CSV table of C-alpha atoms in Angstrom, one decimal:
chain,number,residue,atom,x,y,z
S,1,MET,CA,129.3,135.1,171.7
S,2,GLN,CA,129.9,131.9,170.1
S,3,ALA,CA,129.1,129.6,172.9
S,4,ALA,CA,125.9,131.2,173.1
S,5,GLN,CA,125.4,130.3,169.5
S,6,GLU,CA,126.2,127.0,169.9
S,7,ARG,CA,123.9,126.3,172.6
S,8,LEU,CA,121.2,128.2,170.5
S,9,ALA,CA,121.8,125.7,167.8
S,10,ASP,CA,121.7,122.6,170.2
S,11,MET,CA,118.4,123.8,171.5
S,12,ARG,CA,116.9,124.1,168.0
S,13,VAL,CA,118.5,120.4,167.0
S,14,VAL,CA,116.5,119.4,170.4
S,15,LEU,CA,113.4,121.1,169.4
S,16,VAL,CA,113.2,119.9,166.0
S,17,CYS,CA,113.8,116.2,167.2
S,18,ALA,CA,110.9,116.6,169.7
S,19,LEU,CA,108.6,117.7,167.1
S,20,LEU,CA,109.4,114.9,165.0
S,21,SER,CA,109.0,112.4,167.9
S,22,LEU,CA,105.8,114.1,168.6
S,23,LEU,CA,104.7,113.6,165.0
S,24,SER,CA,105.9,110.2,164.7
S,25,SER,CA,104.2,109.2,168.0
S,26,SER,CA,100.8,110.8,166.8
S,27,HIS,CA,100.6,107.9,164.4
S,28,ALA,CA,102.4,105.5,166.2
S,29,CYS,CA,101.0,101.6,166.2
S,30,PRO,CA,98.4,101.3,169.2
S,31,LYS,CA,100.1,99.4,172.1
S,32,GLU,CA,97.0,96.9,171.8
S,33,CYS,CA,97.8,95.9,168.1
S,34,ASN,CA,100.9,94.7,165.8
S,35,CYS,CA,101.7,96.6,163.0
S,36,ASN,CA,103.7,96.0,159.9
S,37,SER,CA,104.9,99.0,158.3
S,38,ASN,CA,105.8,97.6,155.0
S,39,THR,CA,102.7,95.7,154.2
S,40,LYS,CA,100.6,98.5,156.2
S,41,VAL,CA,98.7,95.7,158.2
S,42,VAL,CA,97.4,96.3,161.5
S,43,ASP,CA,96.6,93.1,163.3
S,44,CYS,CA,94.2,93.7,166.7
S,45,ARG,CA,92.9,90.3,166.8
S,46,GLY,CA,91.8,88.8,170.3
S,47,ARG,CA,93.2,91.7,172.5
S,48,GLY,CA,89.6,92.0,174.5
S,49,LEU,CA,89.1,95.5,172.9
S,50,TYR,CA,85.8,97.5,173.6
S,51,ASP,CA,86.1,99.9,170.9
S,52,ILE,CA,88.4,100.8,167.7
S,53,PRO,CA,91.9,101.6,168.5
S,54,ARG,CA,92.9,105.2,168.1
S,55,ARG,CA,96.0,106.7,166.5
S,56,LEU,CA,96.0,104.3,163.6
S,57,HIS,CA,98.5,105.1,160.7
S,58,PRO,CA,96.4,106.8,157.9
S,59,ASP,CA,98.4,104.6,155.3
S,60,THR,CA,96.8,101.4,157.0
S,61,GLN,CA,95.3,99.1,154.3
S,62,GLU,CA,94.2,96.2,156.2
S,63,LEU,CA,92.7,96.1,159.7
S,64,TYR,CA,92.2,92.9,161.6
S,65,LEU,CA,89.8,93.4,164.7
S,66,GLN,CA,88.1,90.0,164.9
S,67,ASP,CA,87.7,88.0,168.3
S,68,ASN,CA,87.2,91.2,170.3
S,69,ARG,CA,84.5,92.6,172.3
S,70,ILE,CA,83.5,95.5,170.1
S,71,ARG,CA,79.6,96.3,170.9
S,72,GLY,CA,79.0,99.3,168.3
S,73,LEU,CA,80.1,101.0,165.5
S,74,GLY,CA,80.1,104.9,165.9
S,75,SER,CA,79.8,107.6,163.5
S,76,MET,CA,83.0,107.7,161.0
S,77,ALA,CA,84.7,105.1,163.4
S,78,PHE,CA,87.5,104.7,160.8
S,79,ARG,CA,88.0,108.0,159.7
S,80,GLU,CA,91.6,107.6,160.7
S,81,ILE,CA,92.1,105.1,157.9
S,82,PRO,CA,90.6,106.5,154.9
S,83,LEU,CA,92.8,104.0,152.6
S,84,VAL,CA,91.8,100.7,154.1
S,85,ARG,CA,91.0,97.9,151.8
S,86,ILE,CA,90.2,95.2,154.2
S,87,LEU,CA,88.1,95.5,157.3
S,88,ASP,CA,87.7,92.5,159.3
S,89,LEU,CA,85.3,92.9,162.7
S,90,SER,CA,83.9,89.3,162.7
S,91,ASN,CA,83.3,87.4,166.0
S,92,ASN,CA,82.7,90.5,168.0
S,93,SER,CA,79.5,91.4,169.9
S,94,ILE,CA,78.3,94.3,167.6
S,95,THR,CA,74.5,94.9,167.8
S,96,SER,CA,74.5,98.5,166.2
S,97,VAL,CA,76.2,100.1,163.2
S,98,SER,CA,75.7,104.1,162.8
S,99,PRO,CA,74.6,104.9,159.2
S,100,THR,CA,77.7,106.7,158.8
S,101,ALA,CA,80.1,104.2,160.4
S,102,LEU,CA,82.2,103.7,157.0
S,103,LEU,CA,82.0,107.0,155.8
S,104,GLY,CA,85.1,108.1,154.0
S,105,LEU,CA,86.2,104.4,153.2
S,106,ARG,CA,86.3,104.9,149.3
S,107,THR,CA,88.6,102.2,148.6
S,108,LEU,CA,87.3,99.6,150.9
S,109,GLN,CA,87.0,96.0,148.9
S,110,ARG,CA,86.3,93.4,151.7
S,111,LEU,CA,84.5,93.9,154.9
S,112,SER,CA,83.4,91.1,157.2
S,113,LEU,CA,80.9,91.7,160.1
S,114,ALA,CA,80.2,88.0,160.3
S,115,SER,CA,79.3,86.1,163.9
S,116,ASN,CA,78.0,89.3,165.7
S,117,SER,CA,74.6,90.1,167.0
S,118,LEU,CA,73.0,92.3,164.1
S,119,ARG,CA,69.6,92.4,163.6
S,120,GLU,CA,69.3,95.0,160.7
S,121,LEU,CA,71.6,97.3,158.4
S,122,ASP,CA,70.6,100.9,157.5
S,123,LYS,CA,70.4,101.3,153.7
S,124,ARG,CA,72.8,104.1,154.1
S,125,LEU,CA,75.5,102.2,155.5
S,126,LEU,CA,77.1,101.2,152.4
S,127,GLY,CA,76.2,104.3,150.2
S,128,PRO,CA,79.7,105.9,149.6
S,129,ILE,CA,81.3,102.7,149.0
S,130,ARG,CA,81.6,101.5,145.4
S,131,SER,CA,84.6,99.3,145.4
S,132,LEU,CA,83.3,96.7,147.9
S,133,SER,CA,83.6,93.0,146.3
S,134,HIS,CA,83.4,90.6,149.0
S,135,LEU,CA,80.8,90.8,152.0
S,136,ASP,CA,80.4,88.7,155.0
S,137,LEU,CA,77.0,89.2,157.2
S,138,SER,CA,76.7,85.4,158.1
S,139,HIS,CA,76.1,84.2,161.7
S,140,ASN,CA,73.9,87.2,162.7
S,141,SER,CA,70.3,87.8,163.5
S,142,LEU,CA,69.2,89.7,160.4
S,143,TRP,CA,65.7,89.3,159.5
S,144,GLY,CA,66.4,91.1,155.9
S,145,LEU,CA,68.1,93.5,153.9
S,146,PRO,CA,66.9,97.1,152.6
S,147,GLY,CA,66.3,96.7,148.8
S,148,ALA,CA,68.0,100.0,148.1
S,149,ILE,CA,71.5,98.8,149.7
S,150,GLY,CA,71.6,96.8,146.2
S,151,ASP,CA,72.7,100.5,144.6
S,152,SER,CA,76.1,100.2,146.7
S,153,LEU,CA,76.6,96.4,145.8
S,154,ARG,CA,76.8,96.4,142.4
S,155,ASN,CA,80.6,95.3,142.1
S,156,LEU,CA,80.1,92.7,144.7
S,157,SER,CA,81.4,89.2,144.0
S,158,HIS,CA,80.6,87.4,147.1
S,159,LEU,CA,77.7,87.9,149.5
S,160,GLY,CA,77.6,85.8,152.7
S,161,LEU,CA,74.0,85.6,154.4
S,162,ALA,CA,74.3,82.2,155.7
S,163,HIS,CA,72.8,81.5,159.5
S,164,ASN,CA,70.7,84.4,160.0
S,165,ARG,CA,67.0,84.8,160.4
S,166,LEU,CA,65.8,85.6,156.8
S,167,THR,CA,62.5,84.3,155.6
S,168,ARG,CA,62.6,86.4,152.3
S,169,LEU,CA,64.9,88.1,150.2
S,170,ASP,CA,63.9,91.1,148.2
S,171,ARG,CA,64.2,90.0,144.2
S,172,SER,CA,65.1,93.9,143.3
S,173,LEU,CA,68.2,93.3,145.7
S,174,LEU,CA,69.6,90.2,144.1
S,175,GLU,CA,69.2,91.8,140.4
S,176,ALA,CA,71.0,94.6,141.3
S,177,LEU,CA,74.2,92.2,142.2
S,178,THR,CA,75.3,92.0,138.7
S,179,HIS,CA,79.1,90.9,139.4
S,180,LEU,CA,77.9,88.2,141.9
S,181,ASP,CA,79.7,84.8,141.6
S,182,SER,CA,78.9,83.1,144.9
S,183,LEU,CA,76.2,83.7,147.4
S,184,THR,CA,75.7,81.6,151.0
S,185,LEU,CA,72.1,81.2,152.2
S,186,ARG,CA,71.8,78.2,154.0
S,187,SER,CA,70.6,77.9,157.6
S,188,ASN,CA,67.9,80.6,157.4
S,189,PRO,CA,64.2,80.1,158.4
S,190,TRP,CA,63.1,80.5,154.6
S,191,ARG,CA,59.3,80.5,154.4
S,192,CYS,CA,58.5,79.1,151.1
S,193,ASP,CA,55.2,80.7,150.2
S,194,CYS,CA,54.4,83.1,147.1
S,195,GLN,CA,56.5,85.8,148.6
S,196,LEU,CA,59.5,83.5,147.8
S,197,MET,CA,58.5,82.7,144.2
S,198,GLY,CA,60.9,85.6,143.2
S,199,LEU,CA,64.0,84.3,145.0
S,200,LYS,CA,63.2,80.7,143.2
S,201,LEU,CA,63.0,82.6,139.8
S,202,TRP,CA,66.1,84.6,140.2
S,203,LEU,CA,68.3,81.5,141.4
S,204,GLU,CA,67.3,79.7,138.3
S,205,THR,CA,68.7,82.6,136.2
S,206,TYR,CA,71.7,83.2,138.6
S,207,LEU,CA,72.9,79.2,138.5
S,208,PHE,CA,72.2,79.2,134.8
S,209,LYS,CA,74.8,82.0,134.4
S,210,GLY,CA,77.2,80.3,136.5
S,211,GLY,CA,76.6,81.6,139.9
S,212,VAL,CA,77.4,79.6,142.9
S,213,VAL,CA,74.9,79.3,146.0
S,214,ASP,CA,75.0,76.6,148.7
S,215,GLU,CA,71.2,75.9,149.3
S,216,VAL,CA,67.8,77.1,150.4
S,217,LEU,CA,66.0,74.8,152.7
S,218,CYS,CA,62.5,75.7,153.3
S,219,SER,CA,61.4,75.9,157.4
S,220,GLN,CA,57.9,76.9,156.4
S,221,PRO,CA,55.1,75.9,155.6
S,222,GLU,CA,55.2,72.2,157.5
S,223,ASP,CA,54.6,70.6,154.3
S,224,MET,CA,57.8,71.7,152.6
S,225,LYS,CA,59.9,71.7,155.7
S,226,ASP,CA,63.5,70.6,154.8
S,227,LYS,CA,62.9,70.8,151.2
S,228,ASP,CA,65.4,72.5,148.9
S,229,LEU,CA,63.6,75.7,147.3
S,230,GLN,CA,65.6,75.0,143.9
S,231,LYS,CA,64.0,71.5,143.8
S,232,VAL,CA,60.5,72.4,144.7
S,233,PRO,CA,58.1,72.1,141.6
S,234,TYR,CA,56.2,74.8,140.7
S,235,GLN,CA,53.1,72.9,141.0
S,236,LEU,CA,53.5,73.1,144.7
S,237,PHE,CA,53.0,76.8,144.6
S,238,HIS,CA,49.4,76.3,143.4
S,239,THR,CA,47.9,78.8,145.5
S,240,CYS,CA,50.3,81.5,143.9
S,241,MET,CA,49.2,81.1,140.3
S,242,THR,CA,45.6,79.7,139.7
S,243,THR,CA,46.3,79.8,136.0
S,244,SER,CA,49.3,80.0,133.7
S,245,TYR,CA,48.1,83.4,132.5
S,246,HIS,CA,48.1,84.9,135.8
S,247,TYR,CA,51.6,83.5,136.5
S,248,LEU,CA,53.2,85.0,133.6
S,249,PHE,CA,51.4,88.3,133.7
S,250,ALA,CA,52.4,88.8,137.3
S,251,ASN,CA,56.3,88.7,136.1
S,252,ILE,CA,55.7,90.3,132.7
S,253,HIS,CA,53.9,93.4,134.9
S,254,HIS,CA,56.8,93.4,137.3
S,255,LEU,CA,59.4,93.7,134.9
S,256,GLU,CA,57.7,96.4,132.5
S,257,ASN,CA,57.0,98.4,135.9
S,258,GLU,CA,60.7,98.2,137.1
S,259,ARG,CA,61.6,99.3,133.4
S,260,LEU,CA,59.4,102.4,133.5
S,261,LEU,CA,60.7,103.4,137.1
S,262,ARG,CA,64.4,103.0,136.3
S,263,GLY,CA,63.9,104.8,132.6
S,264,HIS,CA,61.9,107.8,133.9
S,265,THR,CA,63.0,108.4,137.4
S,266,HIS,CA,64.8,111.5,136.0
S,267,GLY,CA,61.8,112.8,134.7
S,268,ASN,CA,59.8,112.4,137.5
S,269,HIS,CA,61.8,114.5,139.7
S,270,ALA,CA,62.4,117.1,137.0
S,271,HIS,CA,58.6,117.7,136.8
S,272,PRO,CA,57.1,117.2,140.4
S,273,SER,CA,54.0,118.8,139.5
S,274,SER,CA,52.8,116.7,136.5
S,275,HIS,CA,50.2,114.1,137.0
S,276,ALA,CA,51.4,110.2,137.8
S,277,ILE,CA,49.3,107.3,137.9
S,278,HIS,CA,49.7,104.4,140.5
S,279,VAL,CA,50.2,101.0,138.7
S,280,PRO,CA,49.8,98.2,141.5
S,281,ILE,CA,51.2,94.9,140.5
S,282,ALA,CA,49.1,92.0,140.3
S,283,MET,CA,50.7,89.5,142.4
S,284,GLY,CA,54.0,91.5,141.9
S,285,GLU,CA,55.7,91.2,145.6
S,286,GLY,CA,54.6,87.3,145.4
S,287,PHE,CA,57.2,86.7,142.4
S,288,GLY,CA,59.3,89.8,143.1
S,289,GLY,CA,60.5,88.0,146.2
S,290,GLY,CA,60.0,91.2,148.4
S,291,GLY,CA,60.2,91.3,152.2
S,292,GLY,CA,57.3,92.1,154.4
S,293,GLY,CA,55.5,90.0,156.9
S,294,GLY,CA,52.5,87.7,156.5
S,295,GLY,CA,50.0,85.4,158.2
S,296,GLY,CA,48.9,82.0,156.8
S,297,GLY,CA,46.7,80.4,154.4
S,298,LEU,CA,45.8,82.0,151.1
S,299,PRO,CA,46.3,85.8,152.4
S,300,GLU,CA,49.7,85.6,152.1
S,301,CYS,CA,50.0,84.8,148.7
S,302,GLU,CA,47.8,87.9,148.0
S,303,PRO,CA,49.7,90.9,146.2
S,304,LYS,CA,50.9,93.5,148.6
S,305,GLN,CA,49.9,96.6,147.3
S,306,ARG,CA,52.9,98.7,146.5
S,307,PRO,CA,52.0,101.7,144.3
S,308,ARG,CA,54.4,102.6,141.8
S,309,PRO,CA,54.5,105.9,140.0
S,310,VAL,CA,54.6,106.0,136.3
S,311,ASN,CA,54.8,108.9,134.1
S,312,LEU,CA,51.3,109.6,132.6
S,313,ARG,CA,52.5,111.2,129.2
S,314,HIS,CA,54.9,108.3,128.6
S,315,ALA,CA,52.0,105.8,129.3
S,316,ILE,CA,49.8,107.6,126.8
S,317,ALA,CA,52.8,107.7,124.2
S,318,THR,CA,53.1,104.0,124.7
S,319,VAL,CA,49.7,103.5,124.0
S,320,ILE,CA,49.5,105.5,120.8
S,321,ILE,CA,52.9,104.1,119.5
S,322,THR,CA,51.7,100.5,120.0
S,323,GLY,CA,48.2,101.7,118.2
S,324,VAL,CA,50.5,102.9,115.2
S,325,VAL,CA,52.5,99.7,115.3
S,326,CYS,CA,49.1,97.7,115.3
S,327,GLY,CA,47.7,99.7,112.5
S,328,ILE,CA,50.5,99.4,110.3
S,329,VAL,CA,50.8,95.5,110.9
S,330,PHE,CA,47.0,95.3,110.0
S,331,LEU,CA,47.4,97.4,106.8
S,332,MET,CA,49.8,95.0,105.8
S,333,MET,CA,48.2,92.0,106.3
S,334,LEU,CA,45.3,93.6,104.5
S,335,VAL,CA,47.2,94.4,101.4
S,336,ALA,CA,48.9,91.1,101.4
S,337,ALA,CA,45.3,89.6,101.7
S,338,VAL,CA,44.0,91.9,98.8
S,339,TYR,CA,47.1,90.8,96.7
S,340,GLY,CA,46.3,86.9,97.3
S,341,CYS,CA,43.0,87.4,96.4
S,342,ALA,CA,43.5,89.4,93.3
S,343,TYR,CA,46.3,87.0,92.0
S,344,ALA,CA,44.1,84.1,92.7
S,345,ALA,CA,41.1,85.8,90.6
S,346,ILE,CA,43.6,86.3,87.6
S,347,MET,CA,45.0,83.1,87.5
S,348,ALA,CA,41.7,81.6,87.8
S,349,LYS,CA,40.3,83.6,85.0
S,350,TYR,CA,43.8,82.7,83.1
S,351,GLN,CA,42.7,79.1,83.6
S,352,ARG,CA,39.5,79.4,82.1
S,353,GLU,CA,40.7,81.4,79.1
S,354,LEU,CA,43.2,78.9,78.7
S,355,LYS,CA,40.7,76.0,78.7
S,356,LYS,CA,37.9,77.8,76.7
S,357,ASN,CA,40.7,78.3,73.9
S,358,GLU,CA,41.9,74.5,73.7
S,359,GLU,CA,38.0,73.7,73.4
S,360,LEU,CA,37.8,75.9,70.7
S,361,ALA,CA,40.9,74.5,69.1
S,362,ALA,CA,39.7,70.8,69.5
S,363,ALA,CA,36.5,71.9,68.0
S,364,GLN,CA,38.0,73.4,64.8
S,365,GLY,CA,40.3,70.6,64.5
S,366,ALA,CA,37.3,68.0,64.1
S,367,ASP,CA,35.6,70.4,61.7
S,368,HIS,CA,38.7,70.4,59.6
S,369,ALA,CA,38.9,66.4,59.9
S,370,THR,CA,35.1,66.1,58.9
S,371,ALA,CA,35.5,68.2,55.6
S,372,ASP,CA,38.5,66.2,54.4
S,373,GLU,CA,36.5,63.1,54.9
S,374,LYS,CA,33.7,64.4,52.8
S,375,GLU,CA,35.9,65.7,49.8
S,376,PRO,CA,37.3,62.3,48.5
S,377,LEU,CA,33.7,61.1,48.6
S,378,GLU,CA,32.0,63.5,46.6
S,379,ASN,CA,35.2,63.2,44.1
S,380,ALA,CA,34.3,59.4,43.9
S,381,ILE,CA,30.7,60.2,43.1
S,382,ALA,CA,31.3,62.5,40.3
């Protein structure tokens, strides 16, 4: 009986060991990689991988996959490592990335997709990530970036876009990057026409605030080829602004509509049945630096009509408030003018009376002097 109990205990120990071994092997280091359990770093560089390795430890914080042959990233490709902070996928053959490829990586801080074959990025790709501070997209074939992706990059400090096929860059995207410290834009075929004016304006403000950018060399049109956009005088954009008023109005109108949209988006969603008006921006895209294609000559400097909904009641209220303020200012100016005129009239009257009194006093003094002279003469005759 005792021997049977001992055998049963031994079997239990063996079973527990087997279970522990199975659990540890389920999260063991992939055979293609080197893993450091202390630093929680997984190094899979240059292993000829065609896909993301499986059975990664869930505590992995850094994953290096550069110099492989990965061609695409599927949905939730990194669901096994939700705590990863650094993800390097540079120098692969990635041509497509699922909009949900990075879903679940809420702590991701550094992402490199450099030296791949990406042509576009979905605006939803970085949606769930709010902690991203470093994004490298250089050495790809990107034609542009969706403006909506800027909402996911508000904490970004470095953005690499060098060596792509960018001809324009959306100004609204750049304005969303309020914490950006460095930006690389070199070696892109920038088309320095009206559509790039927004980028030029943004760069001036960005550099004034201490930001760092390499260079934006124009590739088109031919008369601006190899010129640095930052050093191109505004006079060369003569087709974009026939008068200085038109130029200023376009920028002010753009900023005002952006403010209205941001301030009243919630109101428009809450009352979908309310009436709205669409305010096209005169030359807004030209100064906003937005994307879009374009032909040659003057038409590419014409505004690309993009209707921007504005709450009608807010517009009416703005007009009323403006009218009231202007009316108050006018009344104040009128009161000041009346007061000035009254004061001037009173002073003129006072001066006239003072002069009249002085003349009267002088006349009376002369009469007294004549009387004094006549009195001794009369006494002598007598």
